[in-house]
Amino acid sequence: MGAPSPSAPERSATPRTPTPRPEGAPSSSLVRAWAQKQGKAVSPRGRLPESLVRAYRSAHGFTDD
């Protein structure tokens, strides 16, 4: 038999905390819902592409300060 395979690295016991979104920024769920209504491909989880967030902000009259 061969050598035992290396074990996976240990995971931290501390859960991840989400990064707070900037004041006035739309929530991911709002952007996803809008994107789906627009017929855009969007995953149900994970980070949203910046281009998608920019499109949402543009469509909803947000300005970049």
Coordinates of C-alpha atoms in Angstrom, one line a residue:
M1 CA 0.0 0.0 0.0
G2 CA 1.1 3.6 -0.6
A3 CA 1.7 6.3 1.9
P4 CA -1.3 7.8 3.6
S5 CA -2.6 10.9 1.9
P6 CA -2.1 14.2 3.7
S7 CA -5.0 15.3 5.8
A8 CA -6.9 18.5 4.9
P9 CA -5.8 21.6 6.7
E10 CA -7.7 22.3 9.9
R11 CA -10.5 24.9 9.7
S12 CA -10.9 27.6 12.2
A13 CA -13.6 27.2 14.8
T14 CA -14.5 30.8 14.4
P15 CA -17.3 31.3 11.9
R16 CA -16.8 34.0 9.2
T17 CA -18.5 37.2 9.7
P18 CA -19.9 39.0 6.6
T19 CA -18.2 42.2 5.5
P20 CA -20.5 45.1 6.2
R21 CA -21.8 46.8 3.1
P22 CA -21.2 50.5 2.7
E23 CA -24.0 52.8 3.8
G24 CA -26.6 53.1 1.1
A25 CA -25.4 50.1 -0.9
P26 CA -28.1 47.7 -2.1
S27 CA -28.3 44.3 -0.5
S28 CA -27.1 41.2 -2.5
S29 CA -30.7 39.8 -2.4
L30 CA -32.1 43.0 -4.0
V31 CA -29.4 43.0 -6.7
R32 CA -30.0 39.2 -7.4
A33 CA -33.8 39.6 -7.6
W34 CA -33.4 42.6 -10.0
A35 CA -30.9 40.7 -12.2
Q36 CA -33.2 37.7 -12.4
K37 CA -36.1 39.9 -13.5
Q38 CA -33.8 41.4 -16.2
G39 CA -33.0 38.0 -17.5
K40 CA -29.4 38.2 -16.3
A41 CA -27.5 35.1 -15.2
V42 CA -26.7 35.3 -11.5
S43 CA -25.7 32.6 -9.0
P44 CA -27.9 32.2 -5.9
R45 CA -24.9 32.5 -3.6
G46 CA -21.5 34.1 -3.5
R47 CA -20.0 37.4 -4.4
L48 CA -21.8 39.4 -7.1
P49 CA -19.8 40.6 -10.1
E50 CA -19.0 44.3 -9.8
S51 CA -20.4 44.8 -13.3
L52 CA -23.8 43.5 -12.1
V53 CA -23.8 45.8 -9.1
R54 CA -22.9 48.8 -11.3
A55 CA -25.7 47.9 -13.7
Y56 CA -28.2 47.7 -10.7
R57 CA -26.9 51.0 -9.3
S58 CA -27.2 52.7 -12.7
A59 CA -30.7 51.4 -13.3
H60 CA -31.8 52.7 -9.9
G61 CA -30.3 56.1 -10.0
F62 CA -27.5 55.6 -7.5
T63 CA -24.6 57.9 -8.0
D64 CA -21.0 57.1 -7.2
D65 CA -19.6 59.8 -4.9

